[in-house]
PDB file of C-alpha atoms in Angstrom:
ATOM      1  CA  UNK D   1      38.818 -27.966  -6.740  1.00 41.00           C
ATOM      2  CA  UNK D   2      39.543 -24.315  -7.611  1.00 54.00           C
ATOM      3  CA  UNK D   3      43.021 -22.841  -7.846  1.00 69.00           C
ATOM      4  CA  UNK D   4      44.212 -20.485  -5.108  1.00 86.00           C
ATOM      5  CA  UNK D   5      43.100 -16.837  -5.159  1.00 90.00           C
ATOM      6  CA  UNK D   6      45.177 -13.668  -4.996  1.00 93.00           C
ATOM      7  CA  UNK D   7      44.263 -10.173  -3.821  1.00 91.00           C
ATOM      8  CA  UNK D   8      42.188  -9.203  -6.884  1.00 95.00           C
ATOM      9  CA  UNK D   9      41.789 -12.527  -8.685  1.00 96.00           C
ATOM     10  CA  UNK D  10      39.220 -14.738  -6.972  1.00 96.00           C
ATOM     11  CA  UNK D  11      39.088 -18.414  -7.823  1.00 94.00           C
ATOM     12  CA  UNK D  12      35.651 -20.009  -8.214  1.00 93.00           C
ATOM     13  CA  UNK D  13      34.786 -23.656  -7.489  1.00 92.00           C
ATOM     14  CA  UNK D  14      35.555 -24.744 -11.066  1.00 93.00           C
ATOM     15  CA  UNK D  15      38.360 -22.266 -11.829  1.00 96.00           C
ATOM     16  CA  UNK D  16      41.372 -23.604 -13.698  1.00 95.00           C
ATOM     17  CA  UNK D  17      44.504 -21.774 -14.874  1.00 96.00           C
ATOM     18  CA  UNK D  18      45.325 -24.484 -17.435  1.00 96.00           C
ATOM     19  CA  UNK D  19      42.445 -25.099 -19.838  1.00 96.00           C
ATOM     20  CA  UNK D  20      41.734 -22.352 -22.335  1.00 97.00           C
ATOM     21  CA  UNK D  21      41.868 -21.186 -25.943  1.00 98.00           C
ATOM     22  CA  UNK D  22      44.170 -18.586 -27.467  1.00 98.00           C
ATOM     23  CA  UNK D  23      42.298 -16.346 -29.912  1.00 98.00           C
ATOM     24  CA  UNK D  24      43.397 -13.513 -32.175  1.00 98.00           C
ATOM     25  CA  UNK D  25      42.564 -10.118 -30.632  1.00 98.00           C
ATOM     26  CA  UNK D  26      41.912  -7.833 -33.643  1.00 98.00           C
ATOM     27  CA  UNK D  27      42.069  -4.414 -31.953  1.00 97.00           C
ATOM     28  CA  UNK D  28      45.167  -5.275 -29.952  1.00 97.00           C
ATOM     29  CA  UNK D  29      46.857  -6.832 -32.971  1.00 98.00           C
ATOM     30  CA  UNK D  30      46.070  -3.957 -35.325  1.00 98.00           C
ATOM     31  CA  UNK D  31      47.281  -1.400 -32.786  1.00 98.00           C
ATOM     32  CA  UNK D  32      50.611  -3.095 -32.073  1.00 98.00           C
ATOM     33  CA  UNK D  33      51.031  -4.332 -35.630  1.00 98.00           C
ATOM     34  CA  UNK D  34      50.296  -0.878 -37.049  1.00 98.00           C
ATOM     35  CA  UNK D  35      52.764   0.871 -34.767  1.00 98.00           C
ATOM     36  CA  UNK D  36      55.410  -1.760 -35.517  1.00 98.00           C
ATOM     37  CA  UNK D  37      54.870  -1.502 -39.281  1.00 98.00           C
ATOM     38  CA  UNK D  38      55.191   2.301 -39.193  1.00 98.00           C
ATOM     39  CA  UNK D  39      58.328   2.004 -37.064  1.00 98.00           C
ATOM     40  CA  UNK D  40      59.953  -0.515 -39.402  1.00 98.00           C
ATOM     41  CA  UNK D  41      59.017   1.254 -42.632  1.00 98.00           C
ATOM     42  CA  UNK D  42      59.063   4.952 -41.748  1.00 98.00           C
ATOM     43  CA  UNK D  43      61.604   4.889 -38.925  1.00 97.00           C
ATOM     44  CA  UNK D  44      64.672   4.410 -41.164  1.00 97.00           C
ATOM     45  CA  UNK D  45      63.317   7.016 -43.618  1.00 97.00           C
ATOM     46  CA  UNK D  46      63.031   9.807 -41.049  1.00 97.00           C
ATOM     47  CA  UNK D  47      66.129   9.519 -38.874  1.00 97.00           C
ATOM     48  CA  UNK D  48      67.363  12.831 -37.466  1.00 97.00           C
ATOM     49  CA  UNK D  49      69.377  13.602 -34.316  1.00 98.00           C
ATOM     50  CA  UNK D  50      66.409  15.442 -32.832  1.00 98.00           C
ATOM     51  CA  UNK D  51      64.049  12.527 -33.516  1.00 98.00           C
ATOM     52  CA  UNK D  52      66.418  10.047 -31.858  1.00 98.00           C
ATOM     53  CA  UNK D  53      66.796  12.274 -28.800  1.00 98.00           C
ATOM     54  CA  UNK D  54      63.025  12.661 -28.602  1.00 98.00           C
ATOM     55  CA  UNK D  55      62.580   8.890 -28.790  1.00 98.00           C
ATOM     56  CA  UNK D  56      65.130   8.311 -26.022  1.00 98.00           C
ATOM     57  CA  UNK D  57      63.723  11.030 -23.742  1.00 98.00           C
ATOM     58  CA  UNK D  58      60.049  10.115 -24.142  1.00 98.00           C
ATOM     59  CA  UNK D  59      60.799   6.395 -23.786  1.00 98.00           C
ATOM     60  CA  UNK D  60      62.744   6.982 -20.577  1.00 98.00           C
ATOM     61  CA  UNK D  61      60.009   9.132 -19.014  1.00 98.00           C
ATOM     62  CA  UNK D  62      57.071   6.916 -19.982  1.00 98.00           C
ATOM     63  CA  UNK D  63      58.769   3.596 -19.203  1.00 98.00           C
ATOM     64  CA  UNK D  64      60.486   4.611 -15.957  1.00 98.00           C
ATOM     65  CA  UNK D  65      58.221   7.185 -14.286  1.00 98.00           C
ATOM     66  CA  UNK D  66      55.104   5.894 -16.041  1.00 98.00           C
ATOM     67  CA  UNK D  67      55.131   2.136 -16.491  1.00 98.00           C
ATOM     68  CA  UNK D  68      57.645   0.945 -13.902  1.00 98.00           C
ATOM     69  CA  UNK D  69      56.798   3.392 -11.119  1.00 98.00           C
ATOM     70  CA  UNK D  70      53.263   4.619 -11.863  1.00 98.00           C
ATOM     71  CA  UNK D  71      51.561   1.493 -13.160  1.00 98.00           C
ATOM     72  CA  UNK D  72      53.649  -1.388 -11.827  1.00 98.00           C
ATOM     73  CA  UNK D  73      55.074  -0.369  -8.460  1.00 98.00           C
ATOM     74  CA  UNK D  74      52.233   1.977  -7.461  1.00 98.00           C
ATOM     75  CA  UNK D  75      48.888   1.199  -9.120  1.00 98.00           C
ATOM     76  CA  UNK D  76      49.332  -2.573  -9.220  1.00 98.00           C
ATOM     77  CA  UNK D  77      51.418  -3.319  -6.114  1.00 97.00           C
ATOM     78  CA  UNK D  78      50.892  -0.222  -3.910  1.00 97.00           C
ATOM     79  CA  UNK D  79      54.540  -0.481  -2.907  1.00 97.00           C
ATOM     80  CA  UNK D  80      54.757   3.191  -1.914  1.00 98.00           C
ATOM     81  CA  UNK D  81      52.485   6.121  -1.123  1.00 98.00           C
ATOM     82  CA  UNK D  82      51.881   9.171  -3.317  1.00 97.00           C
ATOM     83  CA  UNK D  83      49.339  11.974  -3.223  1.00 96.00           C
ATOM     84  CA  UNK D  84      46.460  11.671  -5.694  1.00 96.00           C
ATOM     85  CA  UNK D  85      47.798  14.255  -8.142  1.00 97.00           C
ATOM     86  CA  UNK D  86      51.260  12.650  -8.219  1.00 98.00           C
ATOM     87  CA  UNK D  87      49.716   9.204  -8.715  1.00 98.00           C
ATOM     88  CA  UNK D  88      47.581  10.453 -11.596  1.00 98.00           C
ATOM     89  CA  UNK D  89      50.547  12.028 -13.370  1.00 98.00           C
ATOM     90  CA  UNK D  90      52.565   8.825 -13.030  1.00 98.00           C
ATOM     91  CA  UNK D  91      49.683   6.638 -14.201  1.00 98.00           C
ATOM     92  CA  UNK D  92      49.029   8.960 -17.156  1.00 98.00           C
ATOM     93  CA  UNK D  93      52.671   8.660 -18.193  1.00 98.00           C
ATOM     94  CA  UNK D  94      52.385   4.877 -17.943  1.00 98.00           C
ATOM     95  CA  UNK D  95      49.316   4.889 -20.167  1.00 98.00           C
ATOM     96  CA  UNK D  96      51.357   6.732 -22.827  1.00 98.00           C
ATOM     97  CA  UNK D  97      53.598   3.660 -23.158  1.00 98.00           C
ATOM     98  CA  UNK D  98      50.814   2.277 -25.346  1.00 97.00           C
ATOM     99  CA  UNK D  99      50.275  -1.216 -23.917  1.00 97.00           C
ATOM    100  CA  UNK D 100      46.807  -0.813 -22.405  1.00 97.00           C
ATOM    101  CA  UNK D 101      44.742   1.411 -20.158  1.00 97.00           C
ATOM    102  CA  UNK D 102      45.498   1.481 -16.421  1.00 98.00           C
ATOM    103  CA  UNK D 103      42.712  -0.877 -15.367  1.00 97.00           C
ATOM    104  CA  UNK D 104      43.500  -3.158 -18.279  1.00 97.00           C
ATOM    105  CA  UNK D 105      47.143  -3.246 -17.201  1.00 97.00           C
ATOM    106  CA  UNK D 106      46.146  -4.209 -13.660  1.00 98.00           C
ATOM    107  CA  UNK D 107      43.877  -6.965 -14.958  1.00 97.00           C
ATOM    108  CA  UNK D 108      46.477  -8.332 -17.398  1.00 97.00           C
ATOM    109  CA  UNK D 109      49.206  -8.271 -14.755  1.00 97.00           C
ATOM    110  CA  UNK D 110      47.085  -9.829 -12.035  1.00 97.00           C
ATOM    111  CA  UNK D 111      45.711 -12.600 -14.259  1.00 97.00           C
ATOM    112  CA  UNK D 112      49.229 -13.552 -15.304  1.00 97.00           C
ATOM    113  CA  UNK D 113      50.504 -13.323 -11.723  1.00 96.00           C
ATOM    114  CA  UNK D 114      47.602 -15.437 -10.454  1.00 97.00           C
ATOM    115  CA  UNK D 115      48.189 -18.079 -13.125  1.00 96.00           C
ATOM    116  CA  UNK D 116      51.929 -18.245 -12.457  1.00 96.00           C
ATOM    117  CA  UNK D 117      51.323 -18.794  -8.740  1.00 95.00           C
ATOM    118  CA  UNK D 118      49.355 -21.995  -9.439  1.00 95.00           C
ATOM    119  CA  UNK D 119      51.060 -25.406  -9.623  1.00 95.00           C
ATOM    120  CA  UNK D 120      50.489 -25.258 -13.400  1.00 96.00           C
ATOM    121  CA  UNK D 121      49.030 -22.796 -15.894  1.00 97.00           C
ATOM    122  CA  UNK D 122      48.372 -22.315 -19.602  1.00 97.00           C
ATOM    123  CA  UNK D 123      51.536 -22.034 -21.770  1.00 97.00           C
ATOM    124  CA  UNK D 124      50.607 -18.427 -22.683  1.00 97.00           C
ATOM    125  CA  UNK D 125      50.849 -17.280 -19.074  1.00 97.00           C
ATOM    126  CA  UNK D 126      54.068 -19.288 -18.610  1.00 96.00           C
ATOM    127  CA  UNK D 127      55.715 -18.071 -21.872  1.00 97.00           C
ATOM    128  CA  UNK D 128      56.175 -21.796 -22.481  1.00 95.00           C
ATOM    129  CA  UNK D 129      56.604 -21.824 -26.250  1.00 95.00           C
ATOM    130  CA  UNK D 130      59.065 -20.675 -28.910  1.00 96.00           C
ATOM    131  CA  UNK D 131      60.050 -17.000 -29.069  1.00 96.00           C
ATOM    132  CA  UNK D 132      58.175 -16.156 -32.291  1.00 97.00           C
ATOM    133  CA  UNK D 133      55.110 -18.125 -31.189  1.00 98.00           C
ATOM    134  CA  UNK D 134      55.120 -16.394 -27.829  1.00 98.00           C
ATOM    135  CA  UNK D 135      55.495 -12.970 -29.473  1.00 98.00           C
ATOM    136  CA  UNK D 136      52.387 -13.654 -31.554  1.00 98.00           C
ATOM    137  CA  UNK D 137      50.429 -14.874 -28.565  1.00 98.00           C
ATOM    138  CA  UNK D 138      51.417 -12.067 -26.209  1.00 97.00           C
ATOM    139  CA  UNK D 139      51.141  -9.091 -28.570  1.00 97.00           C
ATOM    140  CA  UNK D 140      48.384 -10.164 -30.949  1.00 98.00           C
ATOM    141  CA  UNK D 141      46.137 -12.612 -29.093  1.00 98.00           C
ATOM    142  CA  UNK D 142      44.189 -13.150 -25.894  1.00 97.00           C
ATOM    143  CA  UNK D 143      43.673 -16.209 -23.726  1.00 98.00           C
ATOM    144  CA  UNK D 144      40.101 -17.215 -22.943  1.00 98.00           C
ATOM    145  CA  UNK D 145      40.187 -19.655 -20.037  1.00 97.00           C
ATOM    146  CA  UNK D 146      37.435 -22.253 -20.028  1.00 97.00           C
ATOM    147  CA  UNK D 147      36.781 -21.619 -16.338  1.00 96.00           C
ATOM    148  CA  UNK D 148      38.311 -18.236 -15.461  1.00 96.00           C
ATOM    149  CA  UNK D 149      38.551 -16.637 -12.020  1.00 97.00           C
ATOM    150  CA  UNK D 150      36.798 -13.367 -11.153  1.00 96.00           C
ATOM    151  CA  UNK D 151      38.598 -10.027 -11.329  1.00 96.00           C
ATOM    152  CA  UNK D 152      37.626  -8.105  -8.190  1.00 96.00           C
ATOM    153  CA  UNK D 153      39.404  -4.712  -8.109  1.00 95.00           C
ATOM    154  CA  UNK D 154      39.477  -2.471  -5.050  1.00 95.00           C
ATOM    155  CA  UNK D 155      37.255   0.637  -4.930  1.00 94.00           C
ATOM    156  CA  UNK D 156      40.177   2.935  -5.817  1.00 91.00           C
ATOM    157  CA  UNK D 157      40.377   1.092  -9.152  1.00 94.00           C
ATOM    158  CA  UNK D 158      36.708   0.323  -9.649  1.00 93.00           C
ATOM    159  CA  UNK D 159      35.285   3.768  -8.870  1.00 95.00           C
ATOM    160  CA  UNK D 160      37.930   6.275  -9.980  1.00 96.00           C
ATOM    161  CA  UNK D 161      36.590   8.363 -12.882  1.00 96.00           C
ATOM    162  CA  UNK D 162      40.043   9.476 -14.003  1.00 97.00           C
ATOM    163  CA  UNK D 163      41.211   5.861 -14.348  1.00 97.00           C
ATOM    164  CA  UNK D 164      38.080   4.933 -16.276  1.00 97.00           C
ATOM    165  CA  UNK D 165      38.578   7.925 -18.586  1.00 98.00           C
ATOM    166  CA  UNK D 166      42.134   6.819 -19.291  1.00 98.00           C
ATOM    167  CA  UNK D 167      40.931   3.256 -19.777  1.00 97.00           C
ATOM    168  CA  UNK D 168      38.415   4.272 -22.432  1.00 97.00           C
ATOM    169  CA  UNK D 169      40.788   6.655 -24.244  1.00 98.00           C
ATOM    170  CA  UNK D 170      44.255   5.139 -23.787  1.00 98.00           C
ATOM    171  CA  UNK D 171      44.996   4.842 -27.513  1.00 98.00           C
ATOM    172  CA  UNK D 172      43.706   8.372 -28.172  1.00 98.00           C
ATOM    173  CA  UNK D 173      46.100   9.741 -25.539  1.00 98.00           C
ATOM    174  CA  UNK D 174      48.829   9.531 -28.184  1.00 98.00           C
ATOM    175  CA  UNK D 175      47.053  12.081 -30.411  1.00 98.00           C
ATOM    176  CA  UNK D 176      47.849  15.357 -28.581  1.00 98.00           C
ATOM    177  CA  UNK D 177      51.499  14.367 -28.408  1.00 98.00           C
ATOM    178  CA  UNK D 178      51.505  13.285 -32.041  1.00 98.00           C
ATOM    179  CA  UNK D 179      50.188  16.707 -33.079  1.00 98.00           C
ATOM    180  CA  UNK D 180      52.708  18.477 -30.849  1.00 98.00           C
ATOM    181  CA  UNK D 181      55.650  16.458 -32.164  1.00 98.00           C
ATOM    182  CA  UNK D 182      54.542  16.906 -35.771  1.00 98.00           C
ATOM    183  CA  UNK D 183      54.154  20.645 -35.266  1.00 98.00           C
ATOM    184  CA  UNK D 184      57.636  20.996 -33.786  1.00 98.00           C
ATOM    185  CA  UNK D 185      59.712  18.464 -35.708  1.00 97.00           C
ATOM    186  CA  UNK D 186      57.609  17.279 -38.621  1.00 98.00           C
ATOM    187  CA  UNK D 187      57.407  13.623 -39.654  1.00 98.00           C
ATOM    188  CA  UNK D 188      60.692  12.553 -37.997  1.00 98.00           C
ATOM    189  CA  UNK D 189      59.433  13.630 -34.576  1.00 98.00           C
ATOM    190  CA  UNK D 190      55.987  12.153 -35.213  1.00 98.00           C
ATOM    191  CA  UNK D 191      57.357   8.771 -36.310  1.00 98.00           C
ATOM    192  CA  UNK D 192      60.041   8.446 -33.629  1.00 98.00           C
ATOM    193  CA  UNK D 193      58.127  10.162 -30.821  1.00 98.00           C
ATOM    194  CA  UNK D 194      55.031   7.980 -31.186  1.00 98.00           C
ATOM    195  CA  UNK D 195      55.218   4.934 -33.470  1.00 98.00           C
ATOM    196  CA  UNK D 196      58.821   3.880 -32.839  1.00 98.00           C
ATOM    197  CA  UNK D 197      58.506   4.586 -29.117  1.00 98.00           C
ATOM    198  CA  UNK D 198      55.316   2.539 -28.743  1.00 98.00           C
ATOM    199  CA  UNK D 199      56.583  -0.333 -30.899  1.00 98.00           C
ATOM    200  CA  UNK D 200      59.916  -0.582 -29.086  1.00 98.00           C
ATOM    201  CA  UNK D 201      58.315  -0.242 -25.642  1.00 98.00           C
ATOM    202  CA  UNK D 202      55.673  -2.925 -26.204  1.00 98.00           C
ATOM    203  CA  UNK D 203      58.054  -5.329 -27.943  1.00 98.00           C
ATOM    204  CA  UNK D 204      60.726  -4.793 -25.300  1.00 97.00           C
ATOM    205  CA  UNK D 205      58.216  -5.418 -22.520  1.00 97.00           C
ATOM    206  CA  UNK D 206      57.240  -8.729 -24.108  1.00 97.00           C
ATOM    207  CA  UNK D 207      60.858  -9.771 -24.734  1.00 97.00           C
ATOM    208  CA  UNK D 208      61.980  -9.141 -21.162  1.00 97.00           C
ATOM    209  CA  UNK D 209      58.939 -11.036 -19.864  1.00 97.00           C
ATOM    210  CA  UNK D 210      59.622 -13.937 -22.220  1.00 97.00           C
ATOM    211  CA  UNK D 211      63.238 -14.268 -21.102  1.00 97.00           C
ATOM    212  CA  UNK D 212      62.786 -13.675 -17.366  1.00 97.00           C
ATOM    213  CA  UNK D 213      60.102 -16.345 -17.050  1.00 96.00           C
ATOM    214  CA  UNK D 214      62.235 -18.982 -18.769  1.00 94.00           C
ATOM    215  CA  UNK D 215      65.953 -18.654 -18.041  1.00 92.00           C
ATOM    216  CA  UNK D 216      68.704 -16.604 -16.447  1.00 93.00           C
ATOM    217  CA  UNK D 217      70.238 -16.093 -12.997  1.00 93.00           C
ATOM    218  CA  UNK D 218      67.936 -17.060 -10.177  1.00 92.00           C
ATOM    219  CA  UNK D 219      68.331 -16.037  -6.557  1.00 92.00           C
ATOM    220  CA  UNK D 220      64.915 -17.119  -5.307  1.00 93.00           C
ATOM    221  CA  UNK D 221      62.433 -19.949  -5.799  1.00 95.00           C
ATOM    222  CA  UNK D 222      58.802 -19.978  -4.712  1.00 94.00           C
ATOM    223  CA  UNK D 223      57.891 -23.579  -3.899  1.00 94.00           C
ATOM    224  CA  UNK D 224      54.511 -24.584  -5.273  1.00 93.00           C
ATOM    225  CA  UNK D 225      54.468 -21.960  -8.048  1.00 94.00           C
ATOM    226  CA  UNK D 226      54.407 -23.346 -11.575  1.00 94.00           C
ATOM    227  CA  UNK D 227      56.355 -20.413 -13.047  1.00 96.00           C
ATOM    228  CA  UNK D 228      59.475 -18.924 -11.488  1.00 95.00           C
ATOM    229  CA  UNK D 229      61.113 -15.532 -12.017  1.00 96.00           C
ATOM    230  CA  UNK D 230      64.640 -15.040 -13.337  1.00 96.00           C
ATOM    231  CA  UNK D 231      66.886 -11.985 -13.590  1.00 97.00           C
ATOM    232  CA  UNK D 232      68.298 -10.385 -16.728  1.00 97.00           C
ATOM    233  CA  UNK D 233      71.224  -8.293 -15.456  1.00 96.00           C
ATOM    234  CA  UNK D 234      72.259  -7.044 -18.915  1.00 96.00           C
ATOM    235  CA  UNK D 235      68.916  -5.245 -19.252  1.00 96.00           C
ATOM    236  CA  UNK D 236      68.734  -3.768 -15.745  1.00 97.00           C
ATOM    237  CA  UNK D 237      69.464  -0.183 -16.794  1.00 97.00           C
ATOM    238  CA  UNK D 238      67.403  -0.038 -19.985  1.00 96.00           C
ATOM    239  CA  UNK D 239      64.403  -1.592 -18.193  1.00 97.00           C
ATOM    240  CA  UNK D 240      64.794   0.797 -15.232  1.00 98.00           C
ATOM    241  CA  UNK D 241      65.136  -2.120 -12.823  1.00 97.00           C
ATOM    242  CA  UNK D 242      62.307  -4.287 -14.161  1.00 97.00           C
ATOM    243  CA  UNK D 243      64.785  -6.923 -15.370  1.00 97.00           C
ATOM    244  CA  UNK D 244      65.340  -8.016 -11.742  1.00 97.00           C
ATOM    245  CA  UNK D 245      62.275 -10.178 -12.186  1.00 96.00           C
ATOM    246  CA  UNK D 246      63.394 -12.966  -9.905  1.00 96.00           C
ATOM    247  CA  UNK D 247      63.584 -10.421  -7.085  1.00 96.00           C
ATOM    248  CA  UNK D 248      60.120  -9.178  -8.023  1.00 96.00           C
ATOM    249  CA  UNK D 249      58.630 -12.688  -7.818  1.00 96.00           C
ATOM    250  CA  UNK D 250      60.208 -13.009  -4.386  1.00 95.00           C
ATOM    251  CA  UNK D 251      59.005  -9.622  -3.088  1.00 96.00           C
ATOM    252  CA  UNK D 252      56.086  -8.401  -5.269  1.00 96.00           C
ATOM    253  CA  UNK D 253      55.190  -5.494  -2.981  1.00 96.00           C
ATOM    254  CA  UNK D 254      58.730  -4.116  -2.798  1.00 97.00           C
ATOM    255  CA  UNK D 255      59.259  -0.727  -4.434  1.00 98.00           C
ATOM    256  CA  UNK D 256      62.917  -1.672  -4.787  1.00 98.00           C
ATOM    257  CA  UNK D 257      63.591  -4.296  -7.470  1.00 97.00           C
ATOM    258  CA  UNK D 258      67.394  -4.280  -7.433  1.00 97.00           C
ATOM    259  CA  UNK D 259      67.745  -5.426  -3.857  1.00 95.00           C
ATOM    260  CA  UNK D 260      71.361  -6.618  -3.680  1.00 93.00           C
ATOM    261  CA  UNK D 261      74.578  -4.568  -4.021  1.00 92.00           C
ATOM    262  CA  UNK D 262      75.405  -3.987  -7.675  1.00 93.00           C
ATOM    263  CA  UNK D 263      71.828  -4.561  -8.884  1.00 96.00           C
ATOM    264  CA  UNK D 264      71.141  -1.295 -10.687  1.00 97.00           C
ATOM    265  CA  UNK D 265      67.549  -0.074 -10.352  1.00 98.00           C
ATOM    266  CA  UNK D 266      66.947   3.377 -11.924  1.00 98.00           C
ATOM    267  CA  UNK D 267      63.280   3.227 -10.939  1.00 98.00           C
ATOM    268  CA  UNK D 268      64.315   2.963  -7.295  1.00 98.00           C
ATOM    269  CA  UNK D 269      66.756   5.848  -7.741  1.00 98.00           C
ATOM    270  CA  UNK D 270      63.936   8.006  -9.097  1.00 98.00           C
ATOM    271  CA  UNK D 271      61.708   7.035  -6.170  1.00 98.00           C
ATOM    272  CA  UNK D 272      64.447   8.050  -3.733  1.00 98.00           C
ATOM    273  CA  UNK D 273      64.710  11.421  -5.476  1.00 98.00           C
ATOM    274  CA  UNK D 274      60.930  11.891  -5.335  1.00 98.00           C
ATOM    275  CA  UNK D 275      60.930  11.000  -1.648  1.00 98.00           C
ATOM    276  CA  UNK D 276      63.673  13.531  -1.008  1.00 98.00           C
ATOM    277  CA  UNK D 277      61.482  16.343  -2.347  1.00 97.00           C
ATOM    278  CA  UNK D 278      58.397  15.074  -0.532  1.00 97.00           C
ATOM    279  CA  UNK D 279      56.363  13.677  -3.464  1.00 98.00           C
ATOM    280  CA  UNK D 280      56.314  10.024  -2.341  1.00 98.00           C
ATOM    281  CA  UNK D 281      56.723   8.201   0.962  1.00 97.00           C
ATOM    282  CA  UNK D 282      56.556   4.791   2.671  1.00 97.00           C
ATOM    283  CA  UNK D 283      58.751   3.024   0.116  1.00 98.00           C
ATOM    284  CA  UNK D 284      58.516  -0.721   0.726  1.00 97.00           C
ATOM    285  CA  UNK D 285      61.693  -2.793   0.771  1.00 97.00           C
ATOM    286  CA  UNK D 286      62.029  -6.558   1.359  1.00 95.00           C
ATOM    287  CA  UNK D 287      62.864  -6.041   5.042  1.00 92.00           C
ATOM    288  CA  UNK D 288      59.486  -4.310   5.492  1.00 89.00           C
ATOM    289  CA  UNK D 289      57.463  -7.192   4.038  1.00 93.00           C
ATOM    290  CA  UNK D 290      56.342 -10.559   5.411  1.00 88.00           C
ATOM    291  CA  UNK D 291      58.065 -13.469   3.671  1.00 81.00           C
ATOM    292  CA  UNK D 292      56.143 -14.872   0.736  1.00 87.00           C
ATOM    293  CA  UNK D 293      54.842 -18.388   1.361  1.00 88.00           C
ATOM    294  CA  UNK D 294      57.204 -21.003  -0.088  1.00 91.00           C
ATOM    295  CA  UNK D 295      60.023 -18.509  -0.744  1.00 94.00           C
ATOM    296  CA  UNK D 296      63.554 -19.811  -0.418  1.00 93.00           C
ATOM    297  CA  UNK D 297      66.990 -18.540  -1.409  1.00 91.00           C
ATOM    298  CA  UNK D 298      68.980 -20.460  -4.038  1.00 89.00           C
ATOM    299  CA  UNK D 299      72.257 -20.199  -5.867  1.00 73.00           C
ATOM    300  CA  UNK D 300      74.004 -17.572  -3.709  1.00 57.00           C
ATOM    301  CA  UNK D 301      75.906 -17.355  -0.464  1.00 41.00           C
ATOM    302  CA  UNK D 302      73.880 -17.006   2.699  1.00 40.00           C
ATOM    303  CA  UNK D 303      75.741 -13.752   3.416  1.00 34.00           C
ATOM    304  CA  UNK D 304      73.969 -12.163   0.462  1.00 43.00           C
ATOM    305  CA  UNK D 305      70.646 -13.276   1.863  1.00 42.00           C
ATOM    306  CA  UNK D 306      71.396 -11.484   5.103  1.00 41.00           C
ATOM    307  CA  UNK D 307      71.898  -8.188   3.295  1.00 42.00           C
ATOM    308  CA  UNK D 308      68.234  -8.095   2.174  1.00 45.00           C
ATOM    309  CA  UNK D 309      66.705  -9.410   5.387  1.00 42.00           C
TER     310      UNK D 309
END
């Protein structure tokens, strides 16, 4: 019997989320490994105040406006509405994070989400191994399921030429910025504006995912799902709200990730600012969404539950 399907991941009669083989992915490994090696070796050699400020500014823009808002909340979950030109700018910024192209990000996210919704899944999708082992798997390998489901993207993903251009050139998108940074600030700006930024962003993304699928505060449980989401409050600001991962498992289509008072969500703050100037609209919140099947509140007072209903 096949595992249950999701919106883009379609289970076949023999589909299984459990059986599969983890294999080294050379291009992925060399890309991430190369950026990390440059960051570790050259980063300490070329530290300047301007380079650090560039790293902080470019990381904030690409991770918040690009990855969290453009790729995750918009392209993957369609949790708000933006005009085509705004969407393309946000998705382009997300591609500059250096994890994958936009279609590749959707596929990676949806395969992991599909697997975690099953009663059980492969340890790679569950982050169910030691930290160093999981880091190797997630950033240097791929999982080939013995009987995988089918990835069936919507026409806006399948037929968009801009997305396919970004998908085929996502690594090369760093080059214009590398030349610009080198021309303005020399090697310090080149190293910190590209290699350190990409290495820190990709490693940080893995680390938050590793932690929030294993331990931490938990306000929600989805009965029947083999992998649950947890929150990482200490990282809420530096992840621009993405660390509220237990909330995200509970309400995947919500544009707001920090849904309770005191849950800081800079990505949501940016969306509110963009809505105020008319660039985005129809921001989903938990109260706008049907309850997810099997969702129940745990570990908090019922009064808190009422504040998100």
